[in-house]
């Protein structure tokens, strides 16, 4: 399917169970490289990026089995190839996550410089500079990262900037390194703590994941495990936004609301009613028209950049003017031009979007530019008058 046809104007209501978190699943799949034993992952989301990561491990020689309960078992005890080729890596930046595990387990890796969404600079230098501090030799050659290390050694590493995949890569590498590694100025996203929980269930010794300081005491080997992927907080937030723009009434099950508190707070500010317990969120749109809410994106636990585009739509049909400041990526307002084609009144000045609420949106042919922008166009189509056609939806499959 190349396009989505959306007939707007219908209220969303009902109950849904949240899928497993892609941003937790991808590093967990990469971490299976660290063990000689079988690792079973449950509640994996059915997404193209997950398929690509499995294809990547399979191309290296890993055995991957799917059982009747849709659980995946991976065994990476005898990889024949330590190269992540460009044809796979070019579509997904998370492929860089195999670098740390390969270096730690096999002492070498050859990884194509990653691709993925065109939403701005996400440099890999944080990964490479930090691995060098652990004793790795790294050369960039012909579009590839060529890395080797006879024996990674623990080190005290402070990241120059907060990086989620960099934190994950170094945390995985340090599990099999000699001695103790301390990571400072690390990302605090819940998916970091999820990865640490999985690695610890395999015998790793990791403390502090979820804070700005993580310590890892290296061990000789990691065992197998069976681990369930926690729910995707951004998927849950997107469902809530969809209910907000359609004046809906929904319940999302299987989601920890503590991972979405900044989003929930902003939804309440729009006039919505939000109730939650330890593993579900109930939402109803009390206001006929949402109140505008100002947003500044920032690393967890602040408002997530991955929810910025969805809230652009909420603000676009609000009763006033809202400001959105994007502080994470410098090129993440590409959806704005497409939203304006549907009747939105949004202007952009650098990292600042000014959104003036309008009475109605109108269906149009629009083009998805990245994953979260795709979601915003679908939300706009859901509340627009008439039909909306969203093109280039391969981003959504990711």
PDB file of C-alpha atoms in Angstrom, residues 5-9 338-344 360-366 377 380-390:
ATOM      1  CA  UNK A   5      -7.056   7.574   2.195  1.00  0.00           C
ATOM      2  CA  UNK A   6      -8.632   9.140   5.280  1.00  0.00           C
ATOM      3  CA  UNK A   7     -12.247  10.272   5.509  1.00  0.00           C
ATOM      4  CA  UNK A   8     -12.365  12.799   8.299  1.00  0.00           C
ATOM      5  CA  UNK A   9     -14.987  13.855  10.777  1.00  0.00           C
ATOM      6  CA  UNK A 338       1.900  19.934   4.573  1.00  0.00           C
ATOM      7  CA  UNK A 339      -0.374  20.850   7.480  1.00  0.00           C
ATOM      8  CA  UNK A 340      -0.752  24.356   6.092  1.00  0.00           C
ATOM      9  CA  UNK A 341      -1.996  22.805   2.843  1.00  0.00           C
ATOM     10  CA  UNK A 342      -4.890  21.428   4.905  1.00  0.00           C
ATOM     11  CA  UNK A 343      -5.847  24.858   6.225  1.00  0.00           C
ATOM     12  CA  UNK A 344      -3.580  25.210   9.261  1.00  0.00           C
ATOM     13  CA  UNK A 360     -11.733  23.725  10.393  1.00  0.00           C
ATOM     14  CA  UNK A 361      -9.155  21.713   8.503  1.00  0.00           C
ATOM     15  CA  UNK A 362      -9.833  20.471   4.979  1.00  0.00           C
ATOM     16  CA  UNK A 363      -8.778  17.258   3.296  1.00  0.00           C
ATOM     17  CA  UNK A 364      -5.923  17.468   0.811  1.00  0.00           C
ATOM     18  CA  UNK A 365      -3.190  15.420  -0.825  1.00  0.00           C
ATOM     19  CA  UNK A 366      -0.157  15.560   1.460  1.00  0.00           C
ATOM     20  CA  UNK A 377      -0.831  14.205   8.842  1.00  0.00           C
ATOM     21  CA  UNK A 380      -5.074  16.125  10.668  1.00  0.00           C
ATOM     22  CA  UNK A 381      -6.896  13.920   8.193  1.00  0.00           C
ATOM     23  CA  UNK A 382      -8.983  12.377  10.963  1.00  0.00           C
ATOM     24  CA  UNK A 383     -10.413  15.748  11.994  1.00  0.00           C
ATOM     25  CA  UNK A 384     -10.482  17.421   8.560  1.00  0.00           C
ATOM     26  CA  UNK A 385     -13.555  17.919   6.418  1.00  0.00           C
ATOM     27  CA  UNK A 386     -13.524  15.680   3.362  1.00  0.00           C
ATOM     28  CA  UNK A 387     -10.847  13.224   2.246  1.00  0.00           C
ATOM     29  CA  UNK A 388      -7.102  13.326   2.873  1.00  0.00           C
ATOM     30  CA  UNK A 389      -4.566  11.289   0.909  1.00  0.00           C
ATOM     31  CA  UNK A 390      -1.215  10.723   2.638  1.00  0.00           C
TER      32      UNK A 390
END
